[in-house]
Amino acid sequence: MKLRSLLAMPELRLRAVTGEEGLDREIRWVVTTDLIDPGRYLSGRELVLTGLVWWTGPADSETFVRALAEAGVSGLAAWDVARGTIPADLVAACERHRLPLFQVPEDVAFATITEQVVRRLSVARAADLRAVLDRHRRLVEGLGLDPVLELVGRDLGLRCWVLTPAGRLVAGPGPAAGPGPDAAALARAYLGAPRLPCVHEGFSILPVAAETTSRAADWFIACESDMTEWPAERRALTDELAAIVALERARLDDRLSAGGRLAQELIRLVAAEGTEIASHLTLAGADPGAAYCAVAATAGGGLRPGELRTVLAEILPGRPLIGVLGEEAIALVPAAEDPAPALRRALADLAPALDSLAAGVSGLVAPGELRGAVEEARYARRLAATRNEPVCAVGHDELATHMLLLAGVPDDVRHMFKERLLDPLRTYDELHRADLVRTLETFLQHSGSWTRCARHLHLHVNSVRYRIQRIEELTGRDLSRLEDRVDFFLALRLG
């Protein structure tokens, strides 16, 4: 309750002597004291009652009021029964320290004031409890965060928004409540801040989850106020708000929902060779008439696979179907155009919160060609991981045409093809340290030129000829034939 409410309580008949500009201060509790310096027993926002037993002169008034002001007391109510007045020097001290002062009627006991105020405070706290319970009920009912943020804005005058690291507004006051924040700028400040919480251009930015959660995968709260000026109670309230937002964040995570489980199963089936997937597409929400591309991604630096899945769900267009296979997240994205450029831009924005992330994007395919698209995306992802960039996305347009063909070949066929051609050479190299595989690769890179291959390997031409002869003997192939050279080239690419 506020000091102003005291004047509206007819049973108390208090009169404001000075400090009317402070009547909107809140009262937390009531304390009666006759100590000249009670500061050590006060914690702020109290209504202090005193019978002026401590008063002997003007200096005492200054000592007493200064102690109350330094302790953060909301107001003072006083009456000297023995003298039948309030000393003028006490009034003057209250005016100097901007402390509201009330006169207590002679026939009103301090116990009556305490009882009435405490009763009002209990009712107010019960109302607060009802509001909290109602807020949680709304969350359980799935009404979202807007009612909670509306309550905070109405009761505290604190406008708050919940945003994603990609700058998407999750909840908060709409345009009708006045201009909102620059969501993109706040997202950049959130991702790049050395530590959280922090203040950016008048907005306090608060994390939602624990420090173990990657910033790139979580929400954050932006409050239109400078947190460095907040009292302890407001800080505690925003901590509670963050906990509520975290609950809502977890409620909306679809990994445990029916749709999330169906998407995970679809990804598993698409990645499994020899499994029929057509019947599962519609069940998982895939439009059988749409074009799709596949995205494969892995990350390091503490970004867990489940969090990587969350990141992809936030930055990929449409309603992607996403699953996790080991350390890799795979998404099937309905798209009318190549999403790789937009994905690169989104990852560049998230880069301050990412230690490393490699992503590959396939070309657009019909639903029946999803398996080949996933293989293509995986190859692009592996190519991205080899580049000297901590965060990199490779599109299908950057892949060689022969790798596009290989992406659609079943895993067991590719493995058998590679094993038949290269395993004899690797086994020989392990036994004799002959470096046949490296010689073969260099020979093909130089288009079968003995001289250039020898120069690159720092060998005599005859040594190169001997090694090539040994390769042909071990594999039964002839490297003078184009067909055999192509087979070795593809096997090395698959390796």
Tab-separated table of C-alpha atoms in Angstrom:
chain	number	residue	atom	x	y	z
A	1	MET	CA	0.000	0.000	0.000
A	2	LYS	CA	1.028	3.634	-0.429
A	3	LEU	CA	1.373	6.401	2.142
A	4	ARG	CA	-1.529	8.199	0.508
A	5	SER	CA	-3.792	5.343	1.577
A	6	LEU	CA	-3.249	6.308	5.233
A	7	LEU	CA	-5.158	9.549	4.706
A	8	ALA	CA	-8.139	7.600	3.359
A	9	MET	CA	-8.458	5.427	6.494
A	10	PRO	CA	-11.129	7.208	8.625
A	11	GLU	CA	-10.376	5.169	11.731
A	12	LEU	CA	-6.834	6.618	11.880
A	13	ARG	CA	-7.515	10.302	11.115
A	14	LEU	CA	-3.878	10.958	10.234
A	15	ARG	CA	-2.938	14.380	8.884
A	16	ALA	CA	-0.073	15.045	6.469
A	17	VAL	CA	2.180	17.708	8.002
A	18	THR	CA	4.840	17.814	5.308
A	19	GLY	CA	6.158	15.797	2.351
A	20	GLU	CA	3.003	15.530	0.273
A	21	GLU	CA	5.155	15.023	-2.839
A	22	GLY	CA	6.217	11.658	-1.366
A	23	LEU	CA	2.782	10.248	-0.631
A	24	ASP	CA	3.076	7.706	-3.458
A	25	ARG	CA	5.828	5.863	-1.624
A	26	GLU	CA	5.007	2.263	-0.785
A	27	ILE	CA	4.777	0.891	2.766
A	28	ARG	CA	6.261	-2.530	3.399
A	29	TRP	CA	5.815	-2.721	7.178
A	30	VAL	CA	5.165	-0.679	10.356
A	31	VAL	CA	7.802	-0.087	13.050
A	32	THR	CA	7.376	1.707	16.390
A	33	THR	CA	10.553	3.130	17.942
A	34	ASP	CA	11.754	5.616	20.543
A	35	LEU	CA	15.465	5.225	19.728
A	36	ILE	CA	17.220	8.377	18.553
A	37	ASP	CA	19.140	6.375	15.915
A	38	PRO	CA	17.063	3.335	14.882
A	39	GLY	CA	18.768	2.925	11.482
A	40	ARG	CA	20.317	-0.459	12.269
A	41	TYR	CA	16.835	-1.936	12.836
A	42	LEU	CA	15.333	-0.657	9.586
A	43	SER	CA	15.574	-2.175	6.092
A	44	GLY	CA	13.603	0.342	4.013
A	45	ARG	CA	10.023	1.240	3.051
A	46	GLU	CA	8.711	1.176	6.621
A	47	LEU	CA	6.175	3.511	8.210
A	48	VAL	CA	7.851	4.566	11.469
A	49	LEU	CA	5.740	5.497	14.510
A	50	THR	CA	7.315	7.458	17.359
A	51	GLY	CA	6.145	9.138	20.571
A	52	LEU	CA	9.219	11.462	20.597
A	53	VAL	CA	10.605	10.070	23.861
A	54	TRP	CA	14.068	10.556	22.338
A	55	TRP	CA	13.574	14.285	21.661
A	56	THR	CA	15.418	16.850	23.805
A	57	GLY	CA	16.090	19.538	21.201
A	58	PRO	CA	16.578	20.434	17.495
A	59	ALA	CA	19.823	18.416	17.167
A	60	ASP	CA	17.955	15.259	18.138
A	61	SER	CA	15.409	15.822	15.361
A	62	GLU	CA	18.183	16.067	12.768
A	63	THR	CA	19.866	12.898	14.048
A	64	PHE	CA	16.622	10.939	14.111
A	65	VAL	CA	15.289	12.005	10.686
A	66	ARG	CA	18.671	11.567	8.991
A	67	ALA	CA	18.805	7.978	10.263
A	68	LEU	CA	15.332	7.290	8.862
A	69	ALA	CA	16.137	8.849	5.489
A	70	GLU	CA	19.391	6.903	5.131
A	71	ALA	CA	17.568	3.662	5.941
A	72	GLY	CA	15.043	4.321	3.128
A	73	VAL	CA	12.009	4.718	5.375
A	74	SER	CA	8.814	5.640	3.486
A	75	GLY	CA	7.256	7.925	6.095
A	76	LEU	CA	7.058	9.023	9.741
A	77	ALA	CA	3.963	9.344	11.962
A	78	ALA	CA	4.481	11.116	15.304
A	79	TRP	CA	2.842	12.764	18.321
A	80	ASP	CA	4.238	13.909	21.651
A	81	VAL	CA	1.547	13.158	24.218
A	82	ALA	CA	3.437	14.906	27.022
A	83	ARG	CA	3.858	18.173	25.091
A	84	GLY	CA	0.718	17.873	22.966
A	85	THR	CA	2.474	18.880	19.742
A	86	ILE	CA	5.075	18.005	17.088
A	87	PRO	CA	8.251	20.116	17.473
A	88	ALA	CA	8.842	22.598	14.636
A	89	ASP	CA	12.450	21.404	14.306
A	90	LEU	CA	11.198	17.867	13.589
A	91	VAL	CA	8.984	19.254	10.825
A	92	ALA	CA	11.948	21.217	9.430
A	93	ALA	CA	14.214	18.126	9.508
A	94	CYS	CA	11.590	16.105	7.619
A	95	GLU	CA	11.347	18.858	5.019
A	96	ARG	CA	15.146	18.906	4.563
A	97	HIS	CA	15.307	15.139	4.105
A	98	ARG	CA	12.070	14.950	2.040
A	99	LEU	CA	10.515	12.531	4.514
A	100	PRO	CA	6.688	12.602	4.656
A	101	LEU	CA	5.474	13.355	8.192
A	102	PHE	CA	2.029	12.568	9.612
A	103	GLN	CA	0.421	13.817	12.801
A	104	VAL	CA	-1.223	11.108	14.916
A	105	PRO	CA	-4.370	12.138	16.833
A	106	GLU	CA	-3.913	12.037	20.581
A	107	ASP	CA	-6.683	9.481	21.051
A	108	VAL	CA	-5.362	7.036	18.384
A	109	ALA	CA	-2.994	4.406	19.734
A	110	PHE	CA	0.067	3.326	17.770
A	111	ALA	CA	-1.190	-0.260	18.163
A	112	THR	CA	-4.343	0.711	16.248
A	113	ILE	CA	-2.303	2.175	13.391
A	114	THR	CA	-0.105	-0.919	13.285
A	115	GLU	CA	-3.095	-3.276	13.268
A	116	GLN	CA	-4.947	-1.417	10.531
A	117	VAL	CA	-1.919	-1.024	8.261
A	118	VAL	CA	-0.768	-4.639	8.705
A	119	ARG	CA	-4.292	-5.808	7.892
A	120	ARG	CA	-4.260	-3.766	4.684
A	121	LEU	CA	-0.836	-5.116	3.773
A	122	SER	CA	-2.020	-8.689	4.338
A	123	VAL	CA	-4.967	-8.113	2.027
A	124	ALA	CA	-2.653	-6.611	-0.614
A	125	ARG	CA	-0.279	-9.551	-0.366
A	126	ALA	CA	-3.191	-11.951	-0.692
A	127	ALA	CA	-4.214	-10.086	-3.854
A	128	ASP	CA	-0.645	-10.389	-5.128
A	129	LEU	CA	-0.748	-14.105	-4.405
A	130	ARG	CA	-4.006	-14.431	-6.305
A	131	ALA	CA	-2.409	-12.588	-9.209
A	132	VAL	CA	0.560	-14.957	-9.150
A	133	LEU	CA	-1.707	-18.003	-9.029
A	134	ASP	CA	-3.813	-16.583	-11.835
A	135	ARG	CA	-0.687	-15.925	-13.858
A	136	HIS	CA	0.451	-19.522	-13.452
A	137	ARG	CA	-3.050	-20.751	-14.284
A	138	ARG	CA	-2.928	-18.780	-17.517
A	139	LEU	CA	0.409	-20.347	-18.366
A	140	VAL	CA	-0.904	-23.832	-17.675
A	141	GLU	CA	-3.919	-23.083	-19.858
A	142	GLY	CA	-1.540	-22.135	-22.651
A	143	LEU	CA	-2.580	-18.480	-22.919
A	144	GLY	CA	1.050	-17.447	-23.333
A	145	LEU	CA	3.239	-14.770	-21.814
A	146	ASP	CA	1.303	-11.679	-22.856
A	147	PRO	CA	-0.968	-11.703	-19.743
A	148	VAL	CA	2.089	-11.946	-17.502
A	149	LEU	CA	3.885	-9.077	-19.238
A	150	GLU	CA	0.671	-7.043	-19.160
A	151	LEU	CA	0.493	-7.579	-15.377
A	152	VAL	CA	4.096	-6.435	-14.943
A	153	GLY	CA	3.493	-3.374	-17.104
A	154	ARG	CA	0.243	-2.422	-15.376
A	155	ASP	CA	1.342	-2.907	-11.759
A	156	LEU	CA	4.969	-1.794	-12.009
A	157	GLY	CA	4.995	0.473	-15.032
A	158	LEU	CA	7.738	-1.746	-16.480
A	159	ARG	CA	7.308	-2.591	-20.173
A	160	CYS	CA	8.987	-5.889	-21.027
A	161	TRP	CA	9.370	-7.952	-24.197
A	162	VAL	CA	10.479	-11.542	-24.759
A	163	LEU	CA	12.628	-12.031	-27.877
A	164	THR	CA	14.661	-14.711	-29.606
A	165	PRO	CA	18.358	-14.394	-30.540
A	166	ALA	CA	17.214	-13.989	-34.157
A	167	GLY	CA	15.280	-10.849	-33.176
A	168	ARG	CA	11.809	-12.407	-33.317
A	169	LEU	CA	9.270	-10.962	-30.880
A	170	VAL	CA	7.748	-13.750	-28.777
A	171	ALA	CA	5.573	-11.654	-26.447
A	172	GLY	CA	5.181	-8.112	-25.178
A	173	PRO	CA	3.233	-4.876	-25.609
A	174	GLY	CA	2.027	-4.302	-29.138
A	175	PRO	CA	2.108	-1.082	-31.215
A	176	ALA	CA	-1.039	0.190	-29.473
A	177	ALA	CA	0.991	0.563	-26.253
A	178	GLY	CA	3.530	2.830	-27.943
A	179	PRO	CA	6.759	2.365	-29.907
A	180	GLY	CA	8.473	-0.919	-29.187
A	181	PRO	CA	12.169	-1.789	-29.118
A	182	ASP	CA	14.510	-2.318	-32.043
A	183	ALA	CA	14.381	-6.108	-31.803
A	184	ALA	CA	17.324	-6.703	-34.149
A	185	ALA	CA	19.558	-4.264	-32.241
A	186	LEU	CA	18.633	-5.819	-28.891
A	187	ALA	CA	19.339	-9.308	-30.275
A	188	ARG	CA	22.794	-8.188	-31.390
A	189	ALA	CA	23.443	-6.672	-27.964
A	190	TYR	CA	22.254	-9.867	-26.259
A	191	LEU	CA	24.454	-12.120	-28.404
A	192	GLY	CA	27.549	-9.924	-28.143
A	193	ALA	CA	27.417	-8.851	-24.483
A	194	PRO	CA	30.510	-9.917	-22.479
A	195	ARG	CA	28.195	-10.831	-19.601
A	196	LEU	CA	24.496	-10.880	-18.799
A	197	PRO	CA	22.371	-9.189	-17.622
A	198	CYS	CA	23.404	-5.933	-19.274
A	199	VAL	CA	22.024	-2.534	-20.293
A	200	HIS	CA	21.803	-1.409	-23.927
A	201	GLU	CA	20.522	2.064	-24.848
A	202	GLY	CA	18.110	2.251	-21.929
A	203	PHE	CA	16.938	-1.377	-22.141
A	204	SER	CA	17.907	-3.987	-19.566
A	205	ILE	CA	18.664	-7.320	-21.246
A	206	LEU	CA	18.089	-10.372	-19.047
A	207	PRO	CA	18.856	-14.019	-19.866
A	208	VAL	CA	16.066	-16.532	-19.472
A	209	ALA	CA	17.881	-19.835	-18.987
A	210	ALA	CA	20.895	-20.891	-16.959
A	211	GLU	CA	24.425	-20.064	-18.061
A	212	THR	CA	24.869	-23.634	-19.337
A	213	THR	CA	22.400	-22.951	-22.164
A	214	SER	CA	23.857	-21.434	-25.314
A	215	ARG	CA	22.645	-17.878	-25.950
A	216	ALA	CA	22.064	-18.795	-29.579
A	217	ALA	CA	19.414	-21.333	-28.552
A	218	ASP	CA	17.432	-19.411	-25.948
A	219	TRP	CA	15.104	-16.453	-25.423
A	220	PHE	CA	15.855	-13.245	-23.550
A	221	ILE	CA	13.881	-10.470	-21.838
A	222	ALA	CA	14.246	-6.764	-22.674
A	223	CYS	CA	12.890	-4.294	-20.091
A	224	GLU	CA	12.423	-0.627	-20.919
A	225	SER	CA	14.369	0.532	-17.858
A	226	ASP	CA	17.937	0.773	-16.568
A	227	MET	CA	18.464	-2.139	-14.173
A	228	THR	CA	21.350	-0.340	-12.426
A	229	GLU	CA	18.709	1.898	-10.845
A	230	TRP	CA	16.388	-0.908	-9.728
A	231	PRO	CA	15.741	-1.673	-6.052
A	232	ALA	CA	16.309	-5.212	-4.821
A	233	GLU	CA	12.580	-6.020	-5.011
A	234	ARG	CA	12.404	-5.230	-8.722
A	235	ARG	CA	15.478	-7.337	-9.422
A	236	ALA	CA	13.860	-10.231	-7.569
A	237	LEU	CA	10.663	-9.791	-9.570
A	238	THR	CA	12.487	-9.870	-12.904
A	239	ASP	CA	14.265	-13.040	-11.762
A	240	GLU	CA	10.832	-14.573	-11.192
A	241	LEU	CA	9.712	-13.307	-14.586
A	242	ALA	CA	12.714	-14.991	-16.207
A	243	ALA	CA	11.792	-18.260	-14.491
A	244	ILE	CA	8.221	-18.018	-15.830
A	245	VAL	CA	9.474	-17.290	-19.348
A	246	ALA	CA	11.769	-20.317	-19.094
A	247	LEU	CA	8.751	-22.477	-18.210
A	248	GLU	CA	6.855	-21.173	-21.224
A	249	ARG	CA	9.922	-21.742	-23.393
A	250	ALA	CA	10.058	-25.360	-22.255
A	251	ARG	CA	6.296	-25.777	-22.792
A	252	LEU	CA	6.593	-24.674	-26.403
A	253	ASP	CA	9.577	-26.915	-27.159
A	254	ASP	CA	8.095	-29.442	-29.564
A	255	ARG	CA	10.737	-32.127	-29.152
A	256	LEU	CA	8.434	-34.033	-26.804
A	257	SER	CA	5.236	-33.161	-28.659
A	258	ALA	CA	3.551	-35.538	-31.070
A	259	GLY	CA	4.674	-33.415	-34.016
A	260	GLY	CA	8.239	-33.277	-32.774
A	261	ARG	CA	8.402	-37.043	-32.303
A	262	LEU	CA	6.954	-37.635	-35.765
A	263	ALA	CA	9.528	-35.281	-37.293
A	264	GLN	CA	12.331	-37.107	-35.460
A	265	GLU	CA	11.085	-40.465	-36.717
A	266	LEU	CA	10.799	-39.139	-40.276
A	267	ILE	CA	14.394	-37.900	-40.206
A	268	ARG	CA	15.532	-41.286	-38.930
A	269	LEU	CA	13.692	-43.064	-41.728
A	270	VAL	CA	14.959	-40.695	-44.416
A	271	ALA	CA	18.540	-41.265	-43.285
A	272	ALA	CA	18.088	-45.068	-43.150
A	273	GLU	CA	18.923	-46.843	-46.373
A	274	GLY	CA	16.348	-49.199	-47.875
A	275	THR	CA	13.435	-47.857	-45.804
A	276	GLU	CA	10.182	-46.778	-47.411
A	277	ILE	CA	9.359	-43.223	-46.325
A	278	ALA	CA	6.518	-42.088	-48.566
A	279	SER	CA	3.800	-43.200	-46.143
A	280	HIS	CA	5.393	-41.226	-43.306
A	281	LEU	CA	5.603	-37.859	-45.041
A	282	THR	CA	1.975	-36.790	-44.683
A	283	LEU	CA	1.790	-38.179	-41.155
A	284	ALA	CA	4.709	-35.944	-40.154
A	285	GLY	CA	3.138	-32.858	-41.697
A	286	ALA	CA	5.048	-32.819	-44.972
A	287	ASP	CA	3.150	-31.444	-47.965
A	288	PRO	CA	3.440	-34.130	-50.649
A	289	GLY	CA	3.067	-31.478	-53.338
A	290	ALA	CA	5.784	-29.123	-52.081
A	291	ALA	CA	9.456	-28.896	-52.958
A	292	TYR	CA	11.922	-29.496	-50.143
A	293	CYS	CA	15.566	-29.002	-49.401
A	294	ALA	CA	17.600	-30.704	-46.708
A	295	VAL	CA	19.866	-28.977	-44.198
A	296	ALA	CA	22.496	-30.854	-42.199
A	297	ALA	CA	24.421	-29.165	-39.389
A	298	THR	CA	26.862	-29.904	-36.596
A	299	ALA	CA	28.214	-27.550	-33.951
A	300	GLY	CA	30.924	-27.389	-31.323
A	301	GLY	CA	31.774	-25.189	-28.396
A	302	GLY	CA	29.082	-26.405	-26.040
A	303	LEU	CA	26.085	-26.113	-28.401
A	304	ARG	CA	24.353	-29.424	-27.778
A	305	PRO	CA	22.531	-31.260	-30.601
A	306	GLY	CA	19.141	-30.442	-29.081
A	307	GLU	CA	20.096	-26.760	-28.907
A	308	LEU	CA	21.347	-26.892	-32.491
A	309	ARG	CA	17.926	-28.215	-33.443
A	310	THR	CA	16.379	-25.215	-31.668
A	311	VAL	CA	18.654	-22.824	-33.558
A	312	LEU	CA	17.670	-24.335	-36.916
A	313	ALA	CA	13.978	-24.212	-36.033
A	314	GLU	CA	14.336	-20.489	-35.327
A	315	ILE	CA	16.302	-19.421	-38.392
A	316	LEU	CA	15.005	-21.725	-41.142
A	317	PRO	CA	11.953	-20.536	-43.120
A	318	GLY	CA	8.525	-22.109	-43.058
A	319	ARG	CA	7.820	-25.016	-40.755
A	320	PRO	CA	10.844	-27.305	-41.100
A	321	LEU	CA	10.795	-30.911	-39.932
A	322	ILE	CA	13.881	-31.357	-37.774
A	323	GLY	CA	15.490	-34.336	-36.082
A	324	VAL	CA	18.772	-35.171	-34.402
A	325	LEU	CA	20.955	-38.125	-35.380
A	326	GLY	CA	23.887	-38.402	-33.002
A	327	GLU	CA	25.711	-35.064	-33.076
A	328	GLU	CA	24.052	-33.977	-36.308
A	329	ALA	CA	20.792	-32.068	-36.774
A	330	ILE	CA	18.929	-32.583	-40.034
A	331	ALA	CA	16.051	-30.451	-41.287
A	332	LEU	CA	13.658	-30.917	-44.196
A	333	VAL	CA	12.587	-27.448	-45.273
A	334	PRO	CA	9.587	-26.729	-47.527
A	335	ALA	CA	10.829	-23.957	-49.779
A	336	ALA	CA	10.091	-22.254	-53.069
A	337	GLU	CA	13.686	-21.061	-53.448
A	338	ASP	CA	17.161	-21.869	-52.202
A	339	PRO	CA	17.306	-21.006	-48.442
A	340	ALA	CA	21.121	-21.072	-48.294
A	341	PRO	CA	21.637	-17.262	-48.632
A	342	ALA	CA	19.119	-16.530	-45.853
A	343	LEU	CA	20.697	-19.246	-43.690
A	344	ARG	CA	24.153	-17.710	-44.134
A	345	ARG	CA	22.847	-14.277	-43.093
A	346	ALA	CA	21.109	-15.703	-40.020
A	347	LEU	CA	24.208	-17.627	-38.961
A	348	ALA	CA	26.330	-14.503	-39.411
A	349	ASP	CA	24.026	-12.692	-36.964
A	350	LEU	CA	24.285	-15.546	-34.450
A	351	ALA	CA	28.054	-15.932	-34.895
A	352	PRO	CA	28.981	-13.989	-31.691
A	353	ALA	CA	27.308	-16.745	-29.650
A	354	LEU	CA	28.624	-19.667	-31.731
A	355	ASP	CA	32.089	-21.155	-31.353
A	356	SER	CA	31.734	-23.333	-34.424
A	357	LEU	CA	28.941	-24.485	-36.697
A	358	ALA	CA	29.043	-26.197	-40.075
A	359	ALA	CA	25.918	-26.469	-42.214
A	360	GLY	CA	25.148	-27.886	-45.634
A	361	VAL	CA	22.117	-27.180	-47.813
A	362	SER	CA	20.873	-29.396	-50.634
A	363	GLY	CA	19.081	-28.346	-53.766
A	364	LEU	CA	15.284	-28.385	-54.027
A	365	VAL	CA	13.777	-31.840	-54.594
A	366	ALA	CA	10.424	-33.571	-54.640
A	367	PRO	CA	9.434	-35.460	-51.447
A	368	GLY	CA	10.341	-38.768	-53.064
A	369	GLU	CA	13.963	-37.602	-53.458
A	370	LEU	CA	14.532	-36.558	-49.833
A	371	ARG	CA	17.049	-39.306	-49.116
A	372	GLY	CA	19.376	-38.064	-51.827
A	373	ALA	CA	18.866	-34.479	-50.629
A	374	VAL	CA	19.946	-35.450	-47.095
A	375	GLU	CA	23.089	-37.095	-48.438
A	376	GLU	CA	23.835	-34.013	-50.513
A	377	ALA	CA	23.345	-31.757	-47.483
A	378	ARG	CA	25.607	-33.982	-45.397
A	379	TYR	CA	28.352	-33.777	-47.963
A	380	ALA	CA	27.988	-30.002	-48.115
A	381	ARG	CA	28.168	-29.919	-44.315
A	382	ARG	CA	31.402	-31.919	-44.352
A	383	LEU	CA	32.796	-29.500	-46.928
A	384	ALA	CA	31.812	-26.552	-44.714
A	385	ALA	CA	33.647	-28.138	-41.784
A	386	THR	CA	36.904	-28.174	-43.784
A	387	ARG	CA	36.869	-24.447	-44.426
A	388	ASN	CA	38.786	-21.983	-42.321
A	389	GLU	CA	35.626	-20.361	-40.976
A	390	PRO	CA	34.190	-21.069	-37.501
A	391	VAL	CA	30.618	-20.603	-38.756
A	392	CYS	CA	30.042	-21.709	-42.341
A	393	ALA	CA	27.162	-22.858	-44.553
A	394	VAL	CA	27.787	-24.491	-47.931
A	395	GLY	CA	25.022	-24.614	-50.522
A	396	HIS	CA	24.435	-27.200	-53.220
A	397	ASP	CA	25.706	-24.752	-55.848
A	398	GLU	CA	29.207	-25.101	-54.376
A	399	LEU	CA	29.331	-28.874	-54.806
A	400	ALA	CA	30.988	-30.638	-57.711
A	401	THR	CA	28.600	-32.369	-60.101
A	402	HIS	CA	30.040	-35.838	-59.479
A	403	MET	CA	29.339	-35.426	-55.756
A	404	LEU	CA	25.708	-34.658	-56.524
A	405	LEU	CA	25.517	-38.032	-58.278
A	406	LEU	CA	27.228	-39.810	-55.399
A	407	ALA	CA	24.881	-38.212	-52.854
A	408	GLY	CA	22.038	-40.345	-54.193
A	409	VAL	CA	24.013	-43.627	-54.034
A	410	PRO	CA	23.185	-45.833	-51.009
A	411	ASP	CA	25.742	-45.831	-48.213
A	412	ASP	CA	26.506	-49.556	-48.421
A	413	VAL	CA	27.194	-49.312	-52.169
A	414	ARG	CA	29.528	-46.359	-51.721
A	415	HIS	CA	31.321	-48.075	-48.851
A	416	MET	CA	31.830	-51.274	-50.859
A	417	PHE	CA	33.058	-49.337	-53.905
A	418	LYS	CA	35.590	-47.383	-51.824
A	419	GLU	CA	36.715	-50.462	-49.889
A	420	ARG	CA	37.410	-52.578	-52.974
A	421	LEU	CA	39.615	-49.949	-54.588
A	422	LEU	CA	41.444	-48.385	-51.656
A	423	ASP	CA	41.675	-50.989	-48.880
A	424	PRO	CA	44.420	-53.037	-50.658
A	425	LEU	CA	46.501	-49.858	-50.972
A	426	ARG	CA	45.947	-48.792	-47.362
A	427	THR	CA	46.844	-52.245	-46.076
A	428	TYR	CA	50.058	-52.239	-48.154
A	429	ASP	CA	50.919	-48.737	-46.890
A	430	GLU	CA	50.485	-49.837	-43.276
A	431	LEU	CA	52.790	-52.817	-43.758
A	432	HIS	CA	55.453	-51.231	-45.965
A	433	ARG	CA	55.064	-47.446	-45.425
A	434	ALA	CA	54.915	-47.150	-49.193
A	435	ASP	CA	52.639	-44.065	-49.403
A	436	LEU	CA	50.696	-45.560	-52.337
A	437	VAL	CA	47.423	-43.769	-51.562
A	438	ARG	CA	49.090	-40.360	-51.483
A	439	THR	CA	50.968	-41.164	-54.702
A	440	LEU	CA	47.731	-42.196	-56.422
A	441	GLU	CA	45.970	-39.006	-55.343
A	442	THR	CA	48.851	-36.807	-56.504
A	443	PHE	CA	49.093	-38.680	-59.807
A	444	LEU	CA	45.397	-38.056	-60.514
A	445	GLN	CA	45.603	-34.410	-59.416
A	446	HIS	CA	48.297	-33.863	-62.053
A	447	SER	CA	46.243	-35.579	-64.763
A	448	GLY	CA	48.559	-38.578	-64.977
A	449	SER	CA	51.741	-36.569	-65.595
A	450	TRP	CA	54.732	-38.618	-64.346
A	451	THR	CA	57.052	-35.619	-64.285
A	452	ARG	CA	54.772	-33.234	-62.384
A	453	CYS	CA	53.728	-35.945	-59.944
A	454	ALA	CA	57.391	-36.804	-59.246
A	455	ARG	CA	58.260	-33.128	-58.793
A	456	HIS	CA	55.402	-32.619	-56.325
A	457	LEU	CA	56.347	-35.709	-54.290
A	458	HIS	CA	60.095	-34.933	-54.495
A	459	LEU	CA	60.727	-38.355	-56.063
A	460	HIS	CA	62.508	-39.665	-59.137
A	461	VAL	CA	60.171	-40.399	-62.047
A	462	ASN	CA	61.140	-44.069	-61.902
A	463	SER	CA	59.996	-44.215	-58.252
A	464	VAL	CA	56.619	-42.869	-59.273
A	465	ARG	CA	56.403	-45.417	-62.088
A	466	TYR	CA	57.237	-48.216	-59.641
A	467	ARG	CA	54.526	-47.080	-57.199
A	468	ILE	CA	51.880	-46.804	-59.915
A	469	GLN	CA	52.794	-50.272	-61.123
A	470	ARG	CA	52.390	-51.602	-57.571
A	471	ILE	CA	48.945	-49.906	-57.337
A	472	GLU	CA	47.834	-51.576	-60.554
A	473	GLU	CA	49.062	-54.981	-59.339
A	474	LEU	CA	47.259	-54.687	-56.011
A	475	THR	CA	43.933	-53.506	-57.481
A	476	GLY	CA	43.864	-55.170	-60.884
A	477	ARG	CA	43.259	-51.772	-62.515
A	478	ASP	CA	45.086	-49.983	-65.343
A	479	LEU	CA	45.753	-46.306	-64.679
A	480	SER	CA	46.329	-45.637	-68.340
A	481	ARG	CA	42.579	-46.203	-68.872
A	482	LEU	CA	40.230	-43.249	-68.279
A	483	GLU	CA	37.551	-45.475	-66.712
A	484	ASP	CA	39.935	-46.754	-64.031
A	485	ARG	CA	41.250	-43.262	-63.328
A	486	VAL	CA	37.664	-42.037	-62.800
A	487	ASP	CA	36.927	-44.933	-60.432
A	488	PHE	CA	40.011	-44.152	-58.325
A	489	PHE	CA	39.165	-40.436	-58.330
A	490	LEU	CA	35.646	-41.090	-57.016
A	491	ALA	CA	36.863	-43.592	-54.425
A	492	LEU	CA	39.327	-41.016	-53.072
A	493	ARG	CA	36.541	-38.422	-52.931
A	494	LEU	CA	34.392	-40.813	-50.945
A	495	GLY	CA	37.272	-41.522	-48.582
